[in-house]
Short mmCIF file of C-alpha atoms in Angstrom, two decimals:
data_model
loop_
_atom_site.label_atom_id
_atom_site.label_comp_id
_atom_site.label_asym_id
_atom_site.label_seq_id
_atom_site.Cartn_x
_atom_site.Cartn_y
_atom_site.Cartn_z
CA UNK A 1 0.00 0.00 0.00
CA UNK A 2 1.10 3.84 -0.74
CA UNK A 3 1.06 6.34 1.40
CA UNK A 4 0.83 9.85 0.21
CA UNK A 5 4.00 11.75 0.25
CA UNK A 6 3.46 14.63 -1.92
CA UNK A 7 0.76 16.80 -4.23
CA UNK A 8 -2.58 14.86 -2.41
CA UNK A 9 -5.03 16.34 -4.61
CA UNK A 10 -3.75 14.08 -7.39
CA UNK A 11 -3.67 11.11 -5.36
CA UNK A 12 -6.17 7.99 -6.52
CA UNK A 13 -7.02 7.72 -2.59
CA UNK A 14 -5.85 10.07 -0.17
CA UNK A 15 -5.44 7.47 2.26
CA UNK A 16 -3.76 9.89 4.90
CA UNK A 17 -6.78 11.66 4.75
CA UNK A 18 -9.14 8.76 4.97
CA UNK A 19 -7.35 7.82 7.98
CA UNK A 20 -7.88 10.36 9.93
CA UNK A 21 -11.42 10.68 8.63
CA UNK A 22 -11.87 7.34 10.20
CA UNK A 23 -9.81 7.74 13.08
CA UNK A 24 -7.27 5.75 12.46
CA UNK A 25 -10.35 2.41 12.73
CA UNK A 26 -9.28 0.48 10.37
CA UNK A 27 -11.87 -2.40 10.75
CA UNK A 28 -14.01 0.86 9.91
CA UNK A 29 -12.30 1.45 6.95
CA UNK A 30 -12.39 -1.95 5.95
CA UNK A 31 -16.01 -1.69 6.13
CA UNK A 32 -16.27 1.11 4.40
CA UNK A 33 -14.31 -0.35 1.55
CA UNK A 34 -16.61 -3.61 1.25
CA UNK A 35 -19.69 -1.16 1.13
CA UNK A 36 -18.04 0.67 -1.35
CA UNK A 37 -17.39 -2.33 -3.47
CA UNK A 38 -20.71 -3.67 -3.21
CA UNK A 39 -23.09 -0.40 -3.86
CA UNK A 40 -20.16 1.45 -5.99
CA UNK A 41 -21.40 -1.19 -9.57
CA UNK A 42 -25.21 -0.49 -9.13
CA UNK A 43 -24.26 3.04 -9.27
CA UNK A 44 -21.93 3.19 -11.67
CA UNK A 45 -24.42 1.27 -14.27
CA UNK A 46 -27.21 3.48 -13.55
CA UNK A 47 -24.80 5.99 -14.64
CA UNK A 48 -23.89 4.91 -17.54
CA UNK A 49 -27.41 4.07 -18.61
CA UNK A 50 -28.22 7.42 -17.62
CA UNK A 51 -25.90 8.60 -20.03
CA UNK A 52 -26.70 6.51 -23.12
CA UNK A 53 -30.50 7.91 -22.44
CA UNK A 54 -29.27 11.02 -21.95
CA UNK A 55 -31.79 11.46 -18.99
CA UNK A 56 -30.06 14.56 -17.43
CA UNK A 57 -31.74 14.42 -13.90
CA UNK A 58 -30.52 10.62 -13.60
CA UNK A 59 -26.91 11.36 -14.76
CA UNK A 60 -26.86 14.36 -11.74
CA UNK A 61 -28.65 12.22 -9.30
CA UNK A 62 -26.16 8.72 -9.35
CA UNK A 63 -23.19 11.41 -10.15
CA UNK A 64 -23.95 12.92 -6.89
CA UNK A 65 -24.15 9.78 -5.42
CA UNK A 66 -20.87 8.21 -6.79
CA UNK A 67 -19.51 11.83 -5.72
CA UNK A 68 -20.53 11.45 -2.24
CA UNK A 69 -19.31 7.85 -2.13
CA UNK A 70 -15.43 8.61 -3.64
CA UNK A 71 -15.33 12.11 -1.11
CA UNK A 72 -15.83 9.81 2.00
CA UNK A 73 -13.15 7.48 0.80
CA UNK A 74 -11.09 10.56 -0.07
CA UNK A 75 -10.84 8.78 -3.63
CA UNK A 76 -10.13 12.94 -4.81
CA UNK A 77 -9.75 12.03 -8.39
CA UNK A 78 -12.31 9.97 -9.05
CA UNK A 79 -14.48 12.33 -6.96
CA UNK A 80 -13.64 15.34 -8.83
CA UNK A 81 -15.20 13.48 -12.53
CA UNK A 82 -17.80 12.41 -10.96
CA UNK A 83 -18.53 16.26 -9.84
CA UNK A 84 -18.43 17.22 -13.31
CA UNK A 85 -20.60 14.66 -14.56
CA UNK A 86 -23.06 15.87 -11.96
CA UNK A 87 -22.52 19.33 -12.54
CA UNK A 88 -23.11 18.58 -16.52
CA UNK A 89 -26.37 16.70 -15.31
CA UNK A 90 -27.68 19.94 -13.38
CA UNK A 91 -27.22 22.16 -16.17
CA UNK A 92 -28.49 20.05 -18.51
CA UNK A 93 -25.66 20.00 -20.94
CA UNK A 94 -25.43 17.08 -23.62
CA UNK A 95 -22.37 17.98 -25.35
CA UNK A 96 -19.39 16.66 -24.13
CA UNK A 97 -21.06 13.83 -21.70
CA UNK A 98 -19.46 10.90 -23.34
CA UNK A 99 -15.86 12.50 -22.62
CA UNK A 100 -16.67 13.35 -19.22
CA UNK A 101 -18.14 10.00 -18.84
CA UNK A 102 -14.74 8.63 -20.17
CA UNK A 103 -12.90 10.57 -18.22
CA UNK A 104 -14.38 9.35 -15.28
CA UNK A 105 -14.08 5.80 -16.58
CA UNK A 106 -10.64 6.31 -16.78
CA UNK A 107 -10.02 7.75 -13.17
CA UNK A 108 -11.64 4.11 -11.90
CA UNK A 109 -9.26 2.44 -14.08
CA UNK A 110 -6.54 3.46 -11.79
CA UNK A 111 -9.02 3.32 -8.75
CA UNK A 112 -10.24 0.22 -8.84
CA UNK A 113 -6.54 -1.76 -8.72
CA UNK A 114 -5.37 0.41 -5.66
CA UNK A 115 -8.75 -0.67 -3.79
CA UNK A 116 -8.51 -4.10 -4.64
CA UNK A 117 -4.77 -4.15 -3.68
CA UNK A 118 -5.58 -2.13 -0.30
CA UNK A 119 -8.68 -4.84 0.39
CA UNK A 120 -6.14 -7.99 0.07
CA UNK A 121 -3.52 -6.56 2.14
CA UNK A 122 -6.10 -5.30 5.16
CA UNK A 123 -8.20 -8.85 4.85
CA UNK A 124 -8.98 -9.24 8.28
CA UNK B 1 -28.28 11.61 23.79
CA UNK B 2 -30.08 10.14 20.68
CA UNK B 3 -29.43 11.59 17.70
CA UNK B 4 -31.09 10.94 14.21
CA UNK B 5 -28.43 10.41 10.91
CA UNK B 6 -30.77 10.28 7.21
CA UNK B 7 -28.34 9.62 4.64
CA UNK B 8 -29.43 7.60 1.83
CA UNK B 9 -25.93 6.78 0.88
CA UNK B 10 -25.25 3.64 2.98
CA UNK B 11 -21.35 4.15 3.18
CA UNK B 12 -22.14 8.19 4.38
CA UNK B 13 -24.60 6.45 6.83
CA UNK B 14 -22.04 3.88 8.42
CA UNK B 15 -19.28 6.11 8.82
CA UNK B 16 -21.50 8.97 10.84
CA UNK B 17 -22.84 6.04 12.78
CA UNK B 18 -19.28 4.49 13.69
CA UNK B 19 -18.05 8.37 14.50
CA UNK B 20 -20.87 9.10 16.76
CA UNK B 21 -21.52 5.68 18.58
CA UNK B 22 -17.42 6.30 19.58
CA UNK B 23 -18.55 9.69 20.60
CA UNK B 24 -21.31 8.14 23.11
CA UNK B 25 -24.45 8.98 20.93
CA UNK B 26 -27.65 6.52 20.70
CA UNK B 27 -27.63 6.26 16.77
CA UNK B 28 -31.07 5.91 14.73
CA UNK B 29 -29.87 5.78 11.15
CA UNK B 30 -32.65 5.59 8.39
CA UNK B 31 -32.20 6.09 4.76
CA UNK B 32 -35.15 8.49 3.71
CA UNK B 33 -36.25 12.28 4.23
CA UNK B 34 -39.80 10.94 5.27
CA UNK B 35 -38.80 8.17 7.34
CA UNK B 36 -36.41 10.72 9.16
CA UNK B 37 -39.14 13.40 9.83
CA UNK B 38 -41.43 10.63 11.04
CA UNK B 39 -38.51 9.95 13.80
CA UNK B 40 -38.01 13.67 14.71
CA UNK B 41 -41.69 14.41 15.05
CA UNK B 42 -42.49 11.63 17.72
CA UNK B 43 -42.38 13.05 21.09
CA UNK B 44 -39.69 11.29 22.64
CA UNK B 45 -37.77 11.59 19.40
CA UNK B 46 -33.86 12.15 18.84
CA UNK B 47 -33.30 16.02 19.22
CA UNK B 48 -30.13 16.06 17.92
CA UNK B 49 -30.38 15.61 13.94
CA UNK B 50 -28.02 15.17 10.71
CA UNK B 51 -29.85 15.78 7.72
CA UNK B 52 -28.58 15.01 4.40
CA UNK B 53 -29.73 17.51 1.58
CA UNK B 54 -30.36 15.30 -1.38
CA UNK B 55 -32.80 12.54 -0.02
CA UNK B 56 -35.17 10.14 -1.75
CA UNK B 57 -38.60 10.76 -0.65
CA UNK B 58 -37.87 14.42 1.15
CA UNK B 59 -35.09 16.59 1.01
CA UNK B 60 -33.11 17.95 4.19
CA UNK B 61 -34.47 21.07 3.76
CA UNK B 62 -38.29 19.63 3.68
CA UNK B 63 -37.47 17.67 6.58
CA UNK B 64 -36.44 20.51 8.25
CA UNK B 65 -40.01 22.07 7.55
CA UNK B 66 -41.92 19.36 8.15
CA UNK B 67 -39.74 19.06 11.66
CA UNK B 68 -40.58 22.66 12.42
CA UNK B 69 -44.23 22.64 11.53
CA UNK B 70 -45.60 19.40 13.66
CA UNK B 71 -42.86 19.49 16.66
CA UNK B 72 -43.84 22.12 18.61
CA UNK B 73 -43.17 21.16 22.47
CA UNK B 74 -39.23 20.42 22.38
CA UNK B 75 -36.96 21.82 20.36
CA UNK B 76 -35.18 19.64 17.76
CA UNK B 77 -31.26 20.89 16.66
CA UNK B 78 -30.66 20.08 12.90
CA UNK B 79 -27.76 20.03 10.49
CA UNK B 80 -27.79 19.66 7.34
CA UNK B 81 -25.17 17.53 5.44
CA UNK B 82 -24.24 19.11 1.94
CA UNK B 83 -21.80 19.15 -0.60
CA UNK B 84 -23.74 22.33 -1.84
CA UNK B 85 -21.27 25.38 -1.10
CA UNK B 86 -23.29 28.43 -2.75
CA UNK B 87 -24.14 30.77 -0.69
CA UNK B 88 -27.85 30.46 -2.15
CA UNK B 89 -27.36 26.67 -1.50
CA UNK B 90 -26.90 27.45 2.73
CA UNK B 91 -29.03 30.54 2.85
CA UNK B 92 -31.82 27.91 1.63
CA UNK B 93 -30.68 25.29 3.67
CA UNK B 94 -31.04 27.18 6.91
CA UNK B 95 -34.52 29.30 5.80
CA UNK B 96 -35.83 25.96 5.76
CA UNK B 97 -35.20 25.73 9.68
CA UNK B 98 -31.70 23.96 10.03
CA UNK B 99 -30.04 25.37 12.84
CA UNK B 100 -26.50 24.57 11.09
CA UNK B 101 -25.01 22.80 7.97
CA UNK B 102 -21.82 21.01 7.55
CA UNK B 103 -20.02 20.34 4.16
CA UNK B 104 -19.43 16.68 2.92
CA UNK B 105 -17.51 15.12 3.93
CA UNK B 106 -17.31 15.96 7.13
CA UNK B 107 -14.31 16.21 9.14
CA UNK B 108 -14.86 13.91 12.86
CA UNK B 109 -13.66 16.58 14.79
CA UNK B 110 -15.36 19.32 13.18
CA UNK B 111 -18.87 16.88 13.53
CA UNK B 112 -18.38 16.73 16.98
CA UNK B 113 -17.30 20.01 18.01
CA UNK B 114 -20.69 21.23 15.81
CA UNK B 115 -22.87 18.54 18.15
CA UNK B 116 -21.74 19.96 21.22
CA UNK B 117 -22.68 23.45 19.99
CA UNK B 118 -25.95 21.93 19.47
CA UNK B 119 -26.02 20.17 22.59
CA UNK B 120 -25.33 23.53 24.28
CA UNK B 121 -28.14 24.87 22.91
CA UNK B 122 -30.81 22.48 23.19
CA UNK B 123 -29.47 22.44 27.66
CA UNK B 124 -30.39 26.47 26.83
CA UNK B 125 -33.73 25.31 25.61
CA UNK B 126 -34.26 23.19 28.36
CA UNK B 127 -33.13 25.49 31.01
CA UNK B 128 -35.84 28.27 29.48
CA UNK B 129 -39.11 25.69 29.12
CA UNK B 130 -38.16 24.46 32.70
CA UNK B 131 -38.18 28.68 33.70
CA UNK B 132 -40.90 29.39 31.65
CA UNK B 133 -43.17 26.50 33.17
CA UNK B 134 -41.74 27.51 36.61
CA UNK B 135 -43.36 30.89 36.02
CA UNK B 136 -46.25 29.56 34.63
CA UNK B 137 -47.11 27.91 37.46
CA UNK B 138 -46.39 30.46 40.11
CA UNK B 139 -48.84 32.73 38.38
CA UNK B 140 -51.71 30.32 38.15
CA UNK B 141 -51.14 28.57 41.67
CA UNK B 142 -50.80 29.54 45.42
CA UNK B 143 -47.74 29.09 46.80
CA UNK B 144 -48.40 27.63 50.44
CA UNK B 145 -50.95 25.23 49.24
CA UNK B 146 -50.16 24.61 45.31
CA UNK B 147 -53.73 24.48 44.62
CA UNK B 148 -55.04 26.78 41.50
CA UNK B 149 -55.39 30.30 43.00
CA UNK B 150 -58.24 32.75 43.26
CA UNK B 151 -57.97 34.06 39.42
CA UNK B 152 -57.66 30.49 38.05
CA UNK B 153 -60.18 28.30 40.16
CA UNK B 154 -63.03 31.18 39.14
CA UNK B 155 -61.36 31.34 35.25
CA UNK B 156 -61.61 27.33 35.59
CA UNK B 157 -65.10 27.58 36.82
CA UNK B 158 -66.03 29.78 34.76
CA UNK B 159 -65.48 28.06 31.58
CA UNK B 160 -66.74 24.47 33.29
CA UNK B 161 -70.40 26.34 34.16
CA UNK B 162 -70.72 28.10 30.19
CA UNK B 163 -69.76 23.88 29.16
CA UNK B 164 -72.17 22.51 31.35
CA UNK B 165 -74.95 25.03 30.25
CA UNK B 166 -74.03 24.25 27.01
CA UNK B 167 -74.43 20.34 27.50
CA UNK B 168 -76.96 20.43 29.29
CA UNK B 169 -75.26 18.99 32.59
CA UNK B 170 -74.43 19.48 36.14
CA UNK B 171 -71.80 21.05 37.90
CA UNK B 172 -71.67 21.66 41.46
CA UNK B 173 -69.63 24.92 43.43
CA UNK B 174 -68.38 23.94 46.81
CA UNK B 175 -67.05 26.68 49.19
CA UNK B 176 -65.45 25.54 52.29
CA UNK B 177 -63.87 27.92 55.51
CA UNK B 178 -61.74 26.11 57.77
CA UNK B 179 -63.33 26.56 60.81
CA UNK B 180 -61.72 28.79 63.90
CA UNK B 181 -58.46 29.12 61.59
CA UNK B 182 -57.61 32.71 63.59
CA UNK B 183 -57.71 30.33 66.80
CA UNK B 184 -55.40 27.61 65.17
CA UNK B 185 -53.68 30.86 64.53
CA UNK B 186 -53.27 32.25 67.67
CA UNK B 187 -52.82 28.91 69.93
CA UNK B 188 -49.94 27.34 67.74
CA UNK B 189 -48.79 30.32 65.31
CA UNK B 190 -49.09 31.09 61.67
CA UNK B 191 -46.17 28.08 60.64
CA UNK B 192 -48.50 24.89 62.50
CA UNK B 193 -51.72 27.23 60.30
CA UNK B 194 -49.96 27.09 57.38
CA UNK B 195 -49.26 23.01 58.12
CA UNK B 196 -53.09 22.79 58.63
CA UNK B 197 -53.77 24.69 55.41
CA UNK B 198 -51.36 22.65 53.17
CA UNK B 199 -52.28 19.22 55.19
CA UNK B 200 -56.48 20.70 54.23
CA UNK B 201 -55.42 21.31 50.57
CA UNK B 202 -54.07 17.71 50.24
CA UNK B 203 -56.91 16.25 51.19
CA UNK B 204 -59.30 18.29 49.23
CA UNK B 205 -57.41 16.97 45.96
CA UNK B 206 -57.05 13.13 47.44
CA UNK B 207 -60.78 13.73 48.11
CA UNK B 208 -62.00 14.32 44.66
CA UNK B 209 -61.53 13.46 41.47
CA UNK B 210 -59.37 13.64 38.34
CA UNK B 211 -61.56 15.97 36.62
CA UNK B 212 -62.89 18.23 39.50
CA UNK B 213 -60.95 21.31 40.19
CA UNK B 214 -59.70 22.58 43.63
CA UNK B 215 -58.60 26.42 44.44
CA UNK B 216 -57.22 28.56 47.71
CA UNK B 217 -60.44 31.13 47.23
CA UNK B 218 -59.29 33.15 50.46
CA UNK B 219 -57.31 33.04 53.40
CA UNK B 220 -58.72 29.39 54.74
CA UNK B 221 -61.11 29.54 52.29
CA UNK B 222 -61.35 26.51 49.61
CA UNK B 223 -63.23 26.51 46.27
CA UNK B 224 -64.03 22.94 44.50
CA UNK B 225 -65.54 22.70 41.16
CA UNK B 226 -67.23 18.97 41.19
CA UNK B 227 -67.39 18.33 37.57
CA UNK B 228 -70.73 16.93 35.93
CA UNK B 229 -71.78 16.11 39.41
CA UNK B 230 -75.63 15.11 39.81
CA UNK B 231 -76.89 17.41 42.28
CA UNK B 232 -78.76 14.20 43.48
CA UNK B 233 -74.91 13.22 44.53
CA UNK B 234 -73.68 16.75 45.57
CA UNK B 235 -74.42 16.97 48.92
CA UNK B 236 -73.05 13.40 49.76
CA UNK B 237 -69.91 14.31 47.90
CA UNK B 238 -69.91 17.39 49.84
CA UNK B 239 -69.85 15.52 53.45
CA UNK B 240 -67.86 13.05 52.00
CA UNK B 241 -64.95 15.73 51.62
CA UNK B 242 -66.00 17.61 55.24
CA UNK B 243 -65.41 14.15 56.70
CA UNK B 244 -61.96 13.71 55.21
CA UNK B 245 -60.93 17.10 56.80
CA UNK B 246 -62.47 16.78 60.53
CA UNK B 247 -61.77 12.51 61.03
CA UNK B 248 -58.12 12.79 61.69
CA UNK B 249 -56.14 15.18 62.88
CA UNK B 250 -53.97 17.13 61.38
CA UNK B 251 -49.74 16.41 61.96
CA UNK B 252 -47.82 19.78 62.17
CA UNK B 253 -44.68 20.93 63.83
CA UNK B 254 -46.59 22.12 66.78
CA UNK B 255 -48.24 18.39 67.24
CA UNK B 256 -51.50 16.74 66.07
CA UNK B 257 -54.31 19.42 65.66
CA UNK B 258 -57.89 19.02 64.62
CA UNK B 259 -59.94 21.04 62.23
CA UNK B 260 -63.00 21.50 60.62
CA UNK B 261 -64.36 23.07 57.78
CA UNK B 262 -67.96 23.86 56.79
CA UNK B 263 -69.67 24.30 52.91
CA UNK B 264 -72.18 25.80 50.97
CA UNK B 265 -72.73 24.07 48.09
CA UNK B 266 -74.93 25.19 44.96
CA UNK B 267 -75.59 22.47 42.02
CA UNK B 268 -76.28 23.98 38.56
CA UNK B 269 -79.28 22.25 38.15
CA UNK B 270 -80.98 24.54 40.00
CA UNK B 271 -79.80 28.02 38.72
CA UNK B 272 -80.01 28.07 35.07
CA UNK B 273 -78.19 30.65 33.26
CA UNK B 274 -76.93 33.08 35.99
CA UNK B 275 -73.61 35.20 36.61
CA UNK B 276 -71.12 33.85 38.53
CA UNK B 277 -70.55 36.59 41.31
CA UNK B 278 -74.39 36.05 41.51
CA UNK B 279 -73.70 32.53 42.44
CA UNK B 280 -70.91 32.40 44.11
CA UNK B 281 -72.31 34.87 46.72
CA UNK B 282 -75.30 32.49 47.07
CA UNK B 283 -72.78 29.71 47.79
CA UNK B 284 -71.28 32.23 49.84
CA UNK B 285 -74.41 32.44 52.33
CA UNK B 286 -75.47 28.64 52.32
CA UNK B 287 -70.85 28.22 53.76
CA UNK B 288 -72.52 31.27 56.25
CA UNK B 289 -75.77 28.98 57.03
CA UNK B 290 -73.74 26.22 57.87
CA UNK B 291 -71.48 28.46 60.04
CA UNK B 292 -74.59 29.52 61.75
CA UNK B 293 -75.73 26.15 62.39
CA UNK B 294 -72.74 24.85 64.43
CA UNK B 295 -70.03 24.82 61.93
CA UNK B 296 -68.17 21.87 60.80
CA UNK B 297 -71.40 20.59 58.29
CA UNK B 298 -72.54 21.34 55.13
CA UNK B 299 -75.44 23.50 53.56
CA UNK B 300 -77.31 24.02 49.99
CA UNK B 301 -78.00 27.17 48.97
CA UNK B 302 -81.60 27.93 47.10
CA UNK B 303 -81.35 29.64 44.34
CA UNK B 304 -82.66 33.09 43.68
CA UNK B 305 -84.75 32.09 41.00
CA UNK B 306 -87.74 31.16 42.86
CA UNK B 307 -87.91 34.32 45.59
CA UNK B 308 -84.58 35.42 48.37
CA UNK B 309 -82.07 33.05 48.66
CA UNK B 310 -82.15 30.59 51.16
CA UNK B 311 -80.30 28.08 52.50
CA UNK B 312 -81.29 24.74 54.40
CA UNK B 313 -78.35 22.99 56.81
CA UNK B 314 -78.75 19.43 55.97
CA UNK B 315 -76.69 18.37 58.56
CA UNK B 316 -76.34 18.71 61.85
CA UNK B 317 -72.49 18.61 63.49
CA UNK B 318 -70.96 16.15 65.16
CA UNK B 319 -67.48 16.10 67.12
CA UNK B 320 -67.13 19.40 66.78
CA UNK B 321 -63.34 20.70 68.04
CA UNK B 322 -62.06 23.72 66.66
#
């Protein structure tokens, strides 16, 4: 497992921050992780079907959601996409939602590993 | 202290719950705006709330509303959980009756140190109700006795003779004087009288029931409103309540004294639609008719209706002392 060392706010999980957010419980965090892995699929597909609809209020509703999810597990990056996907869903704006929605994919591409990795290491 | 966490986000949800439970909190967590406001609007509900602001089913703010509209007798302390940061976004947020908000996430420190603002304030709350009802009840009883005093017992009788007229049913006015109270008085001094008068008021209330209403009228006078009483009944309820005031003596710092009382009693059967300083004086002369006769009984007053009042003693003392 990493541990942060320098610029945070480009970190995949600021686990530092987690940590303390947590308090340093890390049978919490392990919980957390396990919810995370279970709800964070449900989400993302309603996302994506959101998308390919191009039904506005759900792409702002599960991006708020996945938002809210990544913040608490100070997952920065992945929290930041899924901000501008829901920010894109408020205002209503088509153009440019298959980037963002790539962009985000992306992100989890790096996300995804680091959890799994962090999940093994912390089995209990 | 219980406090209420609505998060539909079940991650969100478990981490508030772990931070709080360490904190010593009683945790309800529920997933909904509605089944959140249900919580916080049950009496004994949490009083301590975290709200988030998007919800299925209602929002934060609507919770908030809905909180402020139907809980009215304690005061509920909510914050509202948002990752909204306009200043639109709070000024919203706390129009809609939050007390406080707290961007997500939230830090554990800053959560708690926000609680125990709110827990500072609802104590404030408490210590104002618990003034207020203080006050409240100094104004509306006496202090020796803690029965209702003059203004309320004749506010509270009042209202009980304009339902009875109304309903067609029966209330009866009992006035009772302790008798020779300026001799209990004198003999033992005005600490054993005030004994006899708060050892009288306590059996005056053991003596009647639920619904009837007792008052200090006067010095050692006593005012009882028997409540949809027959006037059939009245006069046995009336001795009834003598007797529990002259069969046992009364304990006081100066030793065991005994005391007496006498009534008048008037039953609204009789009277119709009258005003009450009309029949209260009436009442008035039957408690003098029974002084007359001997003290220590009881007496009906006539009604004016039919010619002057009048007033019969129906019963003759017995074991008279004071």
């Amino acid at each position: 497992m990493q541990n942060p060392v320098q610029n945070t706010a480009g970190l995949v999980v600021n686990f530092a921050e987690l940590l303390e957010r947590v308090e340093n419980d890390h049978e919490l965090l392990w919980d957390l992780l396990a919810i995370f892995k279970k709800d964070f699929p449900r989400h993302r597909d309603s996302l994506i079907e959101a998308i390919a609809r191009a039904e506005m209020k759900q792409v702002e509703s599960s991006s708020h959601t996945l938002k809210g999810m990544f913040s608490n597990l100070a997952m920065t990056r992945a929290a930041a996409a899924a901000a501008h996907l829901e920010q894109m869903g408020r205002n209503g704006e088509r153009a440019g939602l298959e980037d963002a929605l790539a962009h985000f994919e992306h992100e989890l591409a790096s996300l995804l590993p680091e959890l799994d990795a962090y999940l093994k290491g912390a089995r209990r | 202290m219980k406090i209420l966490i609505a998060d539909d986000e079940t991650l969100s949800r478990k981490l508030l719950e772990k931070i709080l439970q360490r904190a010593g909190y009683d945790v309800i967590a529920v997933e909904n705006g509605r089944l959140a406001a249900e919580q916080l609007c049950q009496p004994e509900g949490p009083r301590l709330a975290l709200l988030d602001w998007m919800m299925p089913e209602l929002d934060g703010p609507g919770v908030c509303r809905e909180v402020r509209r139907r809980r009215k007798l304690s005061y509920v302390h909510m914050i509202l959980l948002t990752s909204k940061e306009s200043k639109e976004d709070i000024v919203q947020g706390l129009q809609s009756g939050a007390d406080d908000y707290l961007i997500k996430p939230c830090d554990p420190e800053e959560l708690k140190a926000r609680l125990r603002t709110g827990l500072r304030i609802l104590d404030l709350e408490e210590k104002l109700v618990e003034a207020r009802e203080d006050m409240r009840f100094k104004a509306t009883h006496d202090p020796l006795t803690s029965l209702f005093n003059r203004g309320v017992i004749l506010d509270l009788l009042g209202r009980e003779l304009a339902r009875t007229y109304r309903e067609k049913g029966c209330t009866t006015l009992l006035l009772g004087d302790v008798d020779h109270f300026k001799i209990v008085n004198d003999t033992y001094g005005h600490a054993a009288g005030d004994d006899v008068l708060q050892e009288i008021a306590r059996r005056l209330l053991a003596s009647v029931r639920s619904y009837d209403f007792v008052g200090r009228y006067g010095g050692e006078e006593f005012l009882i409103v028997l409540n949809s009483c027959n006037a059939t009944f009245a006069f046995a309820r009336a001795e009834e309540i003598r007797r529990a005031v002259a069969n046992i003596a009364v304990q006081t710092t100066r030793g065991p004294i005994r005391v007496t009382m006498s009534f008048g009693l008037l039953s609204s059967a009789d009277w119709g639609v009258r005003p009450l300083e009309e029949l209260l004086h009436e009442t008035d002369a039957a408690l003098y008719a029974s002084k007359a006769s001997g003290r220590n009984c009881s007496s009906i007053a006539r009604p004016k209706t039919s010619c002057a009042a009048q007033q019969l003693p129906l019963h003759a003392p017995s074991g008279r002392t004071h």
